[in-house]
């Protein structure tokens, strides 16, 4: 299996907009650590906004899909609904480039925290590690939400498929 390289900060910026991600490149010491933590907080806020927007959009798409009475119109609306769900997963799931980036960052910060603790130096990255852990938890929540099925919509899909099978061509 071929492993993809971790995404760069520039690639992350394609998905996490409205946040200056250049601070993710800074060293993990002093003032730059504070800037780094502020960037992580902004990313977390952006992820919460994306999840809220996704929830609203999916509820509206599901409602519009359920209101379709013609088989072809329903199938088209259902495909749009599923496409949007898949796009959200592709961009924000814990296995997406963003998820892999923050998973690797969490490992790096945990290793650095252990190294600082073991050497008797002041531990400076604990707060940043906790923020990255919260980001990873949020990405996991977003993944679970996008993977959740809409049972009413699925039942209606089954009815429409059966209806189309009963209709002569």
XYZ file of C-alpha atoms in Angstrom:
169
model
C 0.000 0.000 0.000
C 1.401 3.368 -0.994
C 1.485 5.975 1.782
C 0.689 9.506 0.813
C 2.907 12.200 2.277
C 1.337 14.376 4.948
C -0.327 17.451 3.497
C 1.442 20.783 3.645
C 0.099 23.865 5.369
C -0.682 25.280 1.925
C -2.827 22.239 1.137
C -4.631 22.622 4.463
C -5.396 26.235 3.587
C -7.424 24.991 0.597
C -9.917 23.423 3.021
C -9.616 25.613 6.132
C -10.270 29.059 4.787
C -10.442 32.378 6.637
C -7.633 31.330 8.998
C -3.998 32.357 8.587
C -2.355 28.941 8.751
C 1.171 30.258 8.256
C 1.532 30.238 12.052
C 1.453 26.427 11.977
C 5.001 26.588 10.589
C 6.425 28.479 13.562
C 8.772 27.054 16.138
C 7.189 25.695 19.291
C 8.765 28.140 21.731
C 8.078 31.564 23.164
C 5.830 34.042 21.405
C 5.519 31.857 18.330
C 3.997 29.139 20.534
C 1.267 31.573 21.583
C 0.638 32.446 17.914
C 0.553 28.723 17.144
C -2.056 28.148 19.881
C -4.162 31.061 18.638
C -4.080 29.541 15.146
C -5.250 26.206 16.580
C -8.143 27.949 18.350
C -9.136 29.662 15.084
C -8.995 26.316 13.265
C -11.217 24.752 15.906
C -13.725 27.588 15.498
C -13.689 27.172 11.720
C -14.300 23.423 12.068
C -17.280 24.045 14.373
C -18.695 26.507 11.820
C -18.199 23.995 9.013
C -19.995 21.314 11.015
C -22.898 23.652 11.765
C -23.142 24.653 8.115
C -22.998 21.019 7.048
C -25.787 20.079 9.473
C -28.024 22.829 8.144
C -27.280 22.031 4.505
C -27.867 18.305 4.977
C -31.167 18.900 6.775
C -32.326 21.133 3.925
C -31.165 18.674 1.252
C -32.866 15.783 3.055
C -36.105 17.757 3.332
C -36.010 18.718 -0.345
C -35.257 15.132 -1.320
C -38.123 13.735 0.772
C -40.537 16.195 -0.859
C -39.816 14.831 -4.351
C -42.626 12.587 -5.564
C -41.351 11.646 -9.026
C -38.843 8.829 -9.147
C -36.239 10.532 -11.361
C -36.403 13.816 -9.457
C -36.072 11.944 -6.174
C -33.111 9.905 -7.426
C -31.352 13.064 -8.604
C -31.965 14.836 -5.278
C -30.825 11.744 -3.376
C -27.603 11.621 -5.420
C -26.949 15.299 -4.653
C -27.511 14.579 -0.952
C -25.082 11.648 -0.990
C -22.523 13.590 -3.043
C -22.500 16.432 -0.502
C -22.071 13.933 2.324
C -19.131 12.347 0.521
C -17.519 15.713 -0.215
C -17.711 16.670 3.443
C -16.053 13.375 4.409
C -13.369 13.816 1.771
C -12.476 17.220 3.196
C -12.982 16.951 6.953
C -12.943 13.317 8.026
C -10.291 12.118 10.421
C -8.801 10.101 7.519
C -8.735 13.109 5.153
C -5.560 15.140 4.574
C -6.648 17.515 7.350
C -7.251 14.625 9.729
C -3.929 13.020 8.883
C -2.135 16.346 9.366
C -3.593 16.926 12.819
C -3.130 13.276 13.792
C 0.579 13.542 12.958
C 0.785 16.922 14.725
C -0.736 15.389 17.852
C 1.863 12.610 17.793
C 4.648 15.138 17.309
C 3.435 17.349 20.161
C 2.956 14.336 22.465
C 6.510 13.191 21.745
C 7.837 16.701 22.354
C 5.868 16.994 25.597
C 7.238 13.644 26.815
C 10.761 14.676 25.811
C 10.466 17.981 27.708
C 9.053 16.229 30.762
C 11.711 13.467 30.763
C 14.575 15.956 30.426
C 13.324 18.003 33.373
C 12.737 21.069 31.215
C 9.561 23.128 31.540
C 6.781 21.564 29.492
C 5.697 24.271 27.035
C 3.553 22.381 24.546
C 0.856 20.902 26.784
C -1.767 23.482 25.866
C -1.024 23.179 22.156
C -1.225 19.375 22.424
C -4.586 19.643 24.165
C -5.893 21.972 21.442
C -4.756 19.572 18.722
C -6.422 16.700 20.618
C -9.663 18.717 20.645
C -9.289 19.373 16.901
C -8.855 15.630 16.325
C -11.947 14.940 18.438
C -13.896 17.508 16.425
C -12.777 15.901 13.160
C -13.925 12.540 14.520
C -17.324 14.038 15.412
C -17.586 15.497 11.929
C -16.744 12.086 10.444
C -19.380 10.367 12.574
C -21.987 12.972 11.658
C -21.305 12.618 7.937
C -21.388 8.811 8.189
C -24.734 8.835 9.990
C -27.532 7.672 7.737
C -30.901 9.416 7.382
C -33.264 6.488 7.940
C -36.367 8.249 6.591
C -34.522 9.168 3.423
C -33.169 5.639 3.030
C -36.652 4.168 3.498
C -38.024 6.530 0.880
C -35.162 5.571 -1.438
C -36.130 1.899 -1.038
C -39.763 2.751 -1.845
C -38.732 4.732 -4.928
C -36.450 1.946 -6.161
C -39.273 -0.555 -5.757
C -41.680 1.851 -7.449
C -39.340 2.276 -10.407
C -38.859 -1.510 -10.641
C -42.645 -1.990 -10.800
C -43.056 0.604 -13.548
C -42.674 -0.874 -17.041
C -39.971 0.717 -19.182
